[in-house]
GROMACS .gro file of C-alpha atoms in nm:
model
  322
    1UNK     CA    1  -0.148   4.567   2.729
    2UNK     CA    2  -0.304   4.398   3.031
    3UNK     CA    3  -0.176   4.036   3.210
    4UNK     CA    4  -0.326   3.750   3.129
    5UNK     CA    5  -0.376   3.505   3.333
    6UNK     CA    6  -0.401   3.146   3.108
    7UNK     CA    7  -0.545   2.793   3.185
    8UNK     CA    8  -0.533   2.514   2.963
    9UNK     CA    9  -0.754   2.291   2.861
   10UNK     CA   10  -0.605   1.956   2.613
   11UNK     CA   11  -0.510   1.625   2.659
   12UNK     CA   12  -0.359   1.464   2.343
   13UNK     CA   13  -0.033   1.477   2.167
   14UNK     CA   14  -0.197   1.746   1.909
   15UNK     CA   15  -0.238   2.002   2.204
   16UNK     CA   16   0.133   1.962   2.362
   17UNK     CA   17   0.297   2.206   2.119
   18UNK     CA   18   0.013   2.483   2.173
   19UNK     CA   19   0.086   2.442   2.599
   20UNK     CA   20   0.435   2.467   2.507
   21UNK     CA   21   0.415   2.777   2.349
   22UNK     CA   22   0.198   2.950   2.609
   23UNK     CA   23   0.500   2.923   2.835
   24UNK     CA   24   0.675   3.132   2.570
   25UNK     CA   25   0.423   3.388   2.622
   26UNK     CA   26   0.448   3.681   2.864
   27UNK     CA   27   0.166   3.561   3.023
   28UNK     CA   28   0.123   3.327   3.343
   29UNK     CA   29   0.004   2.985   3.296
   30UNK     CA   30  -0.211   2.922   3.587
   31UNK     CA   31  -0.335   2.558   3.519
   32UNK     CA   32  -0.400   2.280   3.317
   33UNK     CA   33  -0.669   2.072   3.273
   34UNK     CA   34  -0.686   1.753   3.114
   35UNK     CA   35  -0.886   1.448   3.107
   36UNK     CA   36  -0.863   1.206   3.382
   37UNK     CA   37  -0.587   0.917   3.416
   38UNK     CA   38  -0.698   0.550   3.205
   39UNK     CA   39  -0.536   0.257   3.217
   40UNK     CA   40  -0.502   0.134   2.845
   41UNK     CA   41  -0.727  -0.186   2.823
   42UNK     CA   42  -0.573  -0.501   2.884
   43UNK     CA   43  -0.287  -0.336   3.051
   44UNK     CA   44  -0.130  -0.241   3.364
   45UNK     CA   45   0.018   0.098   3.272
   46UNK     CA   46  -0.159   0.446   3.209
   47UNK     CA   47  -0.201   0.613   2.894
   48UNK     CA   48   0.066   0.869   2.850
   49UNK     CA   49   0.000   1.271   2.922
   50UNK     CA   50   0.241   1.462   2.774
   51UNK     CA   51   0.050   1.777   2.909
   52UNK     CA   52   0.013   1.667   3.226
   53UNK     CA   53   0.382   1.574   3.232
   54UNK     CA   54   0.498   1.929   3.112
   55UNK     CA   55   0.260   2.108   3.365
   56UNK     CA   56   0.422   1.922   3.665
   57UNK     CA   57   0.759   2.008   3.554
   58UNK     CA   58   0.689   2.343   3.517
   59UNK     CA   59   0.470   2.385   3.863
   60UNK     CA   60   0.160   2.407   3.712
   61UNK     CA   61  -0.185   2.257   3.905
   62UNK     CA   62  -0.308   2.033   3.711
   63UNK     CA   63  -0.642   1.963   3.758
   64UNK     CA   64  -0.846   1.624   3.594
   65UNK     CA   65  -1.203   1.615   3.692
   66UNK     CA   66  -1.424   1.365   3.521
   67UNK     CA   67  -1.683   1.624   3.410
   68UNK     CA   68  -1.552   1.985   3.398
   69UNK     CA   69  -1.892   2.125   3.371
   70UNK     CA   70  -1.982   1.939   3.715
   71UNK     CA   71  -2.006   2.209   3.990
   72UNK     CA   72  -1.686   2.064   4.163
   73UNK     CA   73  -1.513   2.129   3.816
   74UNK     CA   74  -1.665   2.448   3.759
   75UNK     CA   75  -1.505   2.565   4.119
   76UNK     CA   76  -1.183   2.475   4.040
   77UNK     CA   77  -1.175   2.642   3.732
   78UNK     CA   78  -1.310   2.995   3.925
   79UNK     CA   79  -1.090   2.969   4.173
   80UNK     CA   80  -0.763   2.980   3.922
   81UNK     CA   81  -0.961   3.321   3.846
   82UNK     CA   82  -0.894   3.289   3.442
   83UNK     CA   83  -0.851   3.575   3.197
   84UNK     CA   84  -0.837   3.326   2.877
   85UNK     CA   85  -0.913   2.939   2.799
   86UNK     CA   86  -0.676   2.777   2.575
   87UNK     CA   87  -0.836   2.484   2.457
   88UNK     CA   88  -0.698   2.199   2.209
   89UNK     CA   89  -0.821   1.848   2.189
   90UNK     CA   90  -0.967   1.878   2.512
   91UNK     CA   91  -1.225   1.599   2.479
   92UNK     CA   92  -1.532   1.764   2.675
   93UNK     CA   93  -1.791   1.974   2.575
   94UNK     CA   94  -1.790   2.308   2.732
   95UNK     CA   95  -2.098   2.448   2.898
   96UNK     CA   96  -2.237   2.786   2.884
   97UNK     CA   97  -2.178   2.798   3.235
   98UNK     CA   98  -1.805   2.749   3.210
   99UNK     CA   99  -1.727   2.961   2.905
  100UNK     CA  100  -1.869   3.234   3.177
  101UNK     CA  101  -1.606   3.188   3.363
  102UNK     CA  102  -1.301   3.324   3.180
  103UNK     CA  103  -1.270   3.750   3.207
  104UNK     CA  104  -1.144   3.766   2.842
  105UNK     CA  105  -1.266   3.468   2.651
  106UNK     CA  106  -1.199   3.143   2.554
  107UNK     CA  107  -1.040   3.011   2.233
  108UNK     CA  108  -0.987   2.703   2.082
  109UNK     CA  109  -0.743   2.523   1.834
  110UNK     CA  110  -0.971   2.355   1.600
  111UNK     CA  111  -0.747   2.195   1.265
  112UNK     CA  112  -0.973   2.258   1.016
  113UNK     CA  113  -1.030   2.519   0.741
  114UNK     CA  114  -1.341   2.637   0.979
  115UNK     CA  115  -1.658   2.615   0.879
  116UNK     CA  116  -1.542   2.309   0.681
  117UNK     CA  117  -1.552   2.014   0.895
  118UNK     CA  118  -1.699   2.095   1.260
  119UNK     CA  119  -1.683   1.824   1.466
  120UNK     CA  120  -1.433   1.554   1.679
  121UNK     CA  121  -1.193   1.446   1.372
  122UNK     CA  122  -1.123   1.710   1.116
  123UNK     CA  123  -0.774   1.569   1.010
  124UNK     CA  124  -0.922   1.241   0.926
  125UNK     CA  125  -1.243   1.375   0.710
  126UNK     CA  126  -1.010   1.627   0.558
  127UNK     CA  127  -0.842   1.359   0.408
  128UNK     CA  128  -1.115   1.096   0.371
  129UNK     CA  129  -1.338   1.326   0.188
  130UNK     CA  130  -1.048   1.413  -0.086
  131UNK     CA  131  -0.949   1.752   0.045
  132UNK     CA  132  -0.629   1.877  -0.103
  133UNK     CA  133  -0.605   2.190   0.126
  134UNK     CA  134  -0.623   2.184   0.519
  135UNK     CA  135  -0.549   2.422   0.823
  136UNK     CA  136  -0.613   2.501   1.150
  137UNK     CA  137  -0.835   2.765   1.266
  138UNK     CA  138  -0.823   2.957   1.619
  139UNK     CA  139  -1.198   3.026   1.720
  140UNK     CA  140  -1.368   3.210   1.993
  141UNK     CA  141  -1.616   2.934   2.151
  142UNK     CA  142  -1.950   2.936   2.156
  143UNK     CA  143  -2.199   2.739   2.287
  144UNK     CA  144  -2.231   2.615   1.941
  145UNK     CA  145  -1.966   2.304   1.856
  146UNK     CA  146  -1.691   2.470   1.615
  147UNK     CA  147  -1.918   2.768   1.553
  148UNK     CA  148  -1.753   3.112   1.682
  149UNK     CA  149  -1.558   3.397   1.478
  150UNK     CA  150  -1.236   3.231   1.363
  151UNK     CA  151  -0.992   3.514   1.494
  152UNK     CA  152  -0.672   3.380   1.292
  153UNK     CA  153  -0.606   3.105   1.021
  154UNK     CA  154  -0.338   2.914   0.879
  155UNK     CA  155  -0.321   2.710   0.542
  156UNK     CA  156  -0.133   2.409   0.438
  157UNK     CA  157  -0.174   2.139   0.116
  158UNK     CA  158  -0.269   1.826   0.196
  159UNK     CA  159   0.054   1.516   0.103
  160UNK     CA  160  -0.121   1.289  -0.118
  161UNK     CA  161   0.073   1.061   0.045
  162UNK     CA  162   0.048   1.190   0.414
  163UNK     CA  163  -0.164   0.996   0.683
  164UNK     CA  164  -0.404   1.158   0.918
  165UNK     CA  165  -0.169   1.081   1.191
  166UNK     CA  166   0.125   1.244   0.991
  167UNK     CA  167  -0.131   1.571   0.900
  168UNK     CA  168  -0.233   1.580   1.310
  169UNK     CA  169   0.114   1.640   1.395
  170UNK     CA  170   0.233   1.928   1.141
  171UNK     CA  171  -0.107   2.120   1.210
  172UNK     CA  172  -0.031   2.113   1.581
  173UNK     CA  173   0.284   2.322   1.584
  174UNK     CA  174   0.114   2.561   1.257
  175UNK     CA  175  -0.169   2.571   1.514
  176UNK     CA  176   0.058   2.658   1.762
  177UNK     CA  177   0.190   2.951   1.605
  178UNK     CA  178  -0.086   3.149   1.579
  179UNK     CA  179  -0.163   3.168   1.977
  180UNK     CA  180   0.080   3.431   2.059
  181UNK     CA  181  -0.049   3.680   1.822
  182UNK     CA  182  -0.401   3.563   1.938
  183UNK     CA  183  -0.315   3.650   2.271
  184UNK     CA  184  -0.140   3.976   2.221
  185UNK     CA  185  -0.471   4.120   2.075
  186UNK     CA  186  -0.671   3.965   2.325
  187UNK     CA  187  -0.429   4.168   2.608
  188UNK     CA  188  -0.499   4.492   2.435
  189UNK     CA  189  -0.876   4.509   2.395
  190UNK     CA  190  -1.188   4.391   2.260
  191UNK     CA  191  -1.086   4.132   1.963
  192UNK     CA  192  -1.380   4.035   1.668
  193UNK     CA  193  -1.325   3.743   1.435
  194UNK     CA  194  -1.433   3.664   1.114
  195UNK     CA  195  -1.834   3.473   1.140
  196UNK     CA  196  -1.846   3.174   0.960
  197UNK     CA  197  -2.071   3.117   0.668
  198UNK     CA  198  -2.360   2.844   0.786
  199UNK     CA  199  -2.365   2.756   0.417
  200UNK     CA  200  -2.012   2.616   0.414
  201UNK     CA  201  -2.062   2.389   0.729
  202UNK     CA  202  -1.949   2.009   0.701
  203UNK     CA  203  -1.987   1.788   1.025
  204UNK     CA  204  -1.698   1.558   1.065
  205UNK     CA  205  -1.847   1.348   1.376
  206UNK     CA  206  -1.593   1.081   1.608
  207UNK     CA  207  -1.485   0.808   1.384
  208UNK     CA  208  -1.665   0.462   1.430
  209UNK     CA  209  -1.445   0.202   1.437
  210UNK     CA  210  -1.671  -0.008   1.124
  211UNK     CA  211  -1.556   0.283   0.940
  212UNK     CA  212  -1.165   0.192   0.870
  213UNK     CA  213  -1.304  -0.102   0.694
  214UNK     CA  214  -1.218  -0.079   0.273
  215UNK     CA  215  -1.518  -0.076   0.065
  216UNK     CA  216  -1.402  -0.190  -0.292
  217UNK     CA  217  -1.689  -0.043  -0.463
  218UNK     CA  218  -1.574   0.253  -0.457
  219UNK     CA  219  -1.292   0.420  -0.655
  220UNK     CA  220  -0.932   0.384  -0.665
  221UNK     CA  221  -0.910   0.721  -0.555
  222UNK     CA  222  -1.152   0.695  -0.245
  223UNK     CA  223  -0.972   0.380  -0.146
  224UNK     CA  224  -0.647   0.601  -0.114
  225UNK     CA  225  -0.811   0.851   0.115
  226UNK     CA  226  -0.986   0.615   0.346
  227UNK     CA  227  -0.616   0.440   0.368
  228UNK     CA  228  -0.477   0.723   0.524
  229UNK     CA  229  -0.773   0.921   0.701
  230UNK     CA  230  -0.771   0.579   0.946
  231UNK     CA  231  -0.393   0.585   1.019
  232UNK     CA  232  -0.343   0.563   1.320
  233UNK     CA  233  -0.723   0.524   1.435
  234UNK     CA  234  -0.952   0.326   1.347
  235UNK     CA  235  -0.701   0.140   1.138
  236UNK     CA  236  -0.793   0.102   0.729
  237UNK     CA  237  -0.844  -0.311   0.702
  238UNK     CA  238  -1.036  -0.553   0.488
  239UNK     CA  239  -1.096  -0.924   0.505
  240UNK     CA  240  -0.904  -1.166   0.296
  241UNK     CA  241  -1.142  -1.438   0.126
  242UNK     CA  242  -0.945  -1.760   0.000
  243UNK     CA  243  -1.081  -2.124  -0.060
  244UNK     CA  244  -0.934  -2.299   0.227
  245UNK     CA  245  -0.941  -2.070   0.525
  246UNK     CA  246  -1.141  -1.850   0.721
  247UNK     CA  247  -1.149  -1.479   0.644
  248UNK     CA  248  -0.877  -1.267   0.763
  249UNK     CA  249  -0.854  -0.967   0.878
  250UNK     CA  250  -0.550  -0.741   0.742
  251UNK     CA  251  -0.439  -0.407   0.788
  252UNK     CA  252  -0.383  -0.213   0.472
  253UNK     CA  253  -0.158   0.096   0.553
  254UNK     CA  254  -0.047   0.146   0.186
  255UNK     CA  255  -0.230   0.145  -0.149
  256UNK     CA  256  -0.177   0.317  -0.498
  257UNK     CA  257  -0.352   0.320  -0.820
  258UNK     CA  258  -0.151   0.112  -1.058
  259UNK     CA  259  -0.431   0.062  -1.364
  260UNK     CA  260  -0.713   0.171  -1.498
  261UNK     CA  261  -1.032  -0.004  -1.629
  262UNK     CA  262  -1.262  -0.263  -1.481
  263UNK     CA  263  -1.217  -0.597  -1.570
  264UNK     CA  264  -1.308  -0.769  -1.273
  265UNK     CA  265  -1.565  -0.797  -0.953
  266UNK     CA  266  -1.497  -0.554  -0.687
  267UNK     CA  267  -1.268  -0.694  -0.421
  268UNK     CA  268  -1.104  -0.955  -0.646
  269UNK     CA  269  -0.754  -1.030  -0.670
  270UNK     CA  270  -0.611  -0.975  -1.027
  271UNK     CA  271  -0.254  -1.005  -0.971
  272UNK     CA  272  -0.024  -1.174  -0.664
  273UNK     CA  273   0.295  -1.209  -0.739
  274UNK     CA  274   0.695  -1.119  -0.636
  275UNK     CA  275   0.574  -0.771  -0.878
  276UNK     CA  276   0.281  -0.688  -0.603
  277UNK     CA  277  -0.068  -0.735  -0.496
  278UNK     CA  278  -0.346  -0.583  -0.692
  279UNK     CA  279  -0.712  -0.578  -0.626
  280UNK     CA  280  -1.012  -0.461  -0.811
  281UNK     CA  281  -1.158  -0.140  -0.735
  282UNK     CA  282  -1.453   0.044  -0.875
  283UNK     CA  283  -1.302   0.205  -1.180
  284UNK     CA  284  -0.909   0.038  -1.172
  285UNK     CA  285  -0.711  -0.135  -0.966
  286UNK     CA  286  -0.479  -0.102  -0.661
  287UNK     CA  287  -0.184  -0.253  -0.551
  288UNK     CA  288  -0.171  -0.307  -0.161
  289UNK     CA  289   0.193  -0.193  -0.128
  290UNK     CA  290   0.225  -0.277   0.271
  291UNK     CA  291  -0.044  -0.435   0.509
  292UNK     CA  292  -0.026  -0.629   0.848
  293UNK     CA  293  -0.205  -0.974   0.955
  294UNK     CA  294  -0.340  -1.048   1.285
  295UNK     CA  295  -0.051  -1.034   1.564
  296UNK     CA  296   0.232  -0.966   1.305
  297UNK     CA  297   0.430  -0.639   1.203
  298UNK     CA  298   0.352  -0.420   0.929
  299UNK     CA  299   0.518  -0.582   0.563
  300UNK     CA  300   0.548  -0.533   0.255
  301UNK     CA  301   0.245  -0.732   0.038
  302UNK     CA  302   0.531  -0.922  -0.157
  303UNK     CA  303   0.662  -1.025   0.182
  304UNK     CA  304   0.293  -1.095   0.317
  305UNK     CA  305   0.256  -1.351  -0.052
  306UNK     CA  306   0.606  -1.557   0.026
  307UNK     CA  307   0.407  -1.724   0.278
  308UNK     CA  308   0.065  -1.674   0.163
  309UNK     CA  309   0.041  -1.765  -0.199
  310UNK     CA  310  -0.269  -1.664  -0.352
  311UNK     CA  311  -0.487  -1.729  -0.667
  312UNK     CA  312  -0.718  -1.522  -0.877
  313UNK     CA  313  -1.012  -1.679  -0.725
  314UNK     CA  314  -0.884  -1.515  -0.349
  315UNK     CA  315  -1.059  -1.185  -0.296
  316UNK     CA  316  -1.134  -0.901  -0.038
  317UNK     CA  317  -1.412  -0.781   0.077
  318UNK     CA  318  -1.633  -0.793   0.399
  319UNK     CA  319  -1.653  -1.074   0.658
  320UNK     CA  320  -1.936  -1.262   0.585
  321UNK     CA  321  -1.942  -1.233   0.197
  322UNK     CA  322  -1.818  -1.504  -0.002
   0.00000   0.00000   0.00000
């Protein structure tokens, strides 16, 4: 079995449990990079870099160039002379010219049941397009996004009640899991994964913030799984229509299915009362269980009504549509 020497490449929270467990590893971590410093907007104070954090504690360089493939980038990562890349939620694309660099090769931590959903936000489309079965698959990269042999794979069923946020966080340390075993084979030879069928490829592209907003066309089930695939980004909302006020914007964090049938226009309020808050889907309707106005906590619906009586003509639906 040969040393190898590891760098890191991740930034966000899903990626911390993978760097922690290459520590565990026989095998020298000898860098970490992750995406440059921001200052949250409208703030004084940085985003938070758990990575970053860990690697300095540890004695780790930590290196944060802008553009990785940029030839200052691409020097850095040479001179750390790299057997393996361990990438997870990195955030840059990686060049041909990079994934040269490494003597081994260079792997990522993509959570997805590969070749289902390539692409920036697999957690969220897992759950937005009704999946009942995720996972997280470690691939060899290619210059092709999400497209090398998948050398090792894990499987978990979806909650029907979990959030993408809540998914994110149990596939990072089942992702994490599989790297040491990963490794090992790496350290002993010449390692082939399984190619991925181009038939089975879904894209799963960044999500757009327009796209946490509720459509109440569609079904009672769809509504669900757009509620949770935008928790905690871009946030699942809808505007509230009523006769003597503006349209307001709320957050809707919980929903369920509470009858079926329709019996009224899409969007319209059918019941709002101390027993809940229903609204009219495509083929039933759903109660809004918990949702949060502008500059307020998160509350229950009932709560949200106390306040905020409202009528059978009040509806939901988008902005500028009466």
């Amino acid at each position: 079995m040969m040393p190898l020497r590891l760098v890191m490449m991740g930034t966000g929270e899903f990626a911390l449990p993978t760097f922690e467990t290459l520590y565990a590893t026989p095998y020298p971590v000898v860098g970490l990079f992750t995406q440059p410093d921001r200052i949250a907007p409208g703030r004084k104070v940085q985003h938070a870099n758990p990575l970053k954090d860990l690697a300095l504690a540890r004695g780790t360089p930590v290196l944060q160039p802008p553009s990785v493939n940029a030839p200052e980038g691409l020097a850095s990562l040479r001179a750390l002379n790299p057997d393996v890349l361990v990438v997870a939620a990195y955030g840059q694309i990686l060049s041909p010219e990079l994934l040269a660099i490494p003597r081994v090769a260079a792997i990522n931590v993509h959570a997805s049941l590969l070749p289902r959903h390539r692409g920036a936000a697999p957690v969220a489309y897992a759950i937005w397009k009704g999946d009942t079965e995720t996972g997280v698959s470690i691939i060899q990269i290619l210059p092709a996004l999400d497209a090398g042999p998948v050398l090792s794979i894990v499987r978990t069923p979806i909650d029907p009640r979990e959030t993408a946020g809540q998914l994110e966080d149990r596939l990072a340390v089942l992702g994490a899991a599989l790297i040491p075993p990963v490794l090992d084979r790496l350290a002993t030879g010449p390692v082939t994964g399984d190619v991925q069928d181009p038939a089975l490829v879904t894209r799963c592209p960044k999500l757009r913030k327009e796209q946490g907003e509720i459509d109440w066309t569609e079904t009672t089930h769809q509504i669900d799984c757009r509620v949770r695939a935008m928790q905690p980004w871009p946030q699942p909302y809808s505007y509230l229509h009523t006769t003597d006020h503006a349209p307001q914007r709320l957050l809707i964090l919980t929903v369920r299915r509470v009858a079926e049938g329709v019996s009224a226009p899409h969007g319209q309020i059918v019941r709002a009362d101390r027993e809940g808050l229903w609204v009219q889907a495509a083929d039933g309707v759903v109660e809004i269980v918990t949702l949060q106005p502008p500059g307020k906590r998160a509350m229950a619906a009932t709560e949200f009504l106390h306040g905020h009586p409202l009528t059978p003509q009040c509806r939901f639906g988008p902005e500028g549509v009466v």
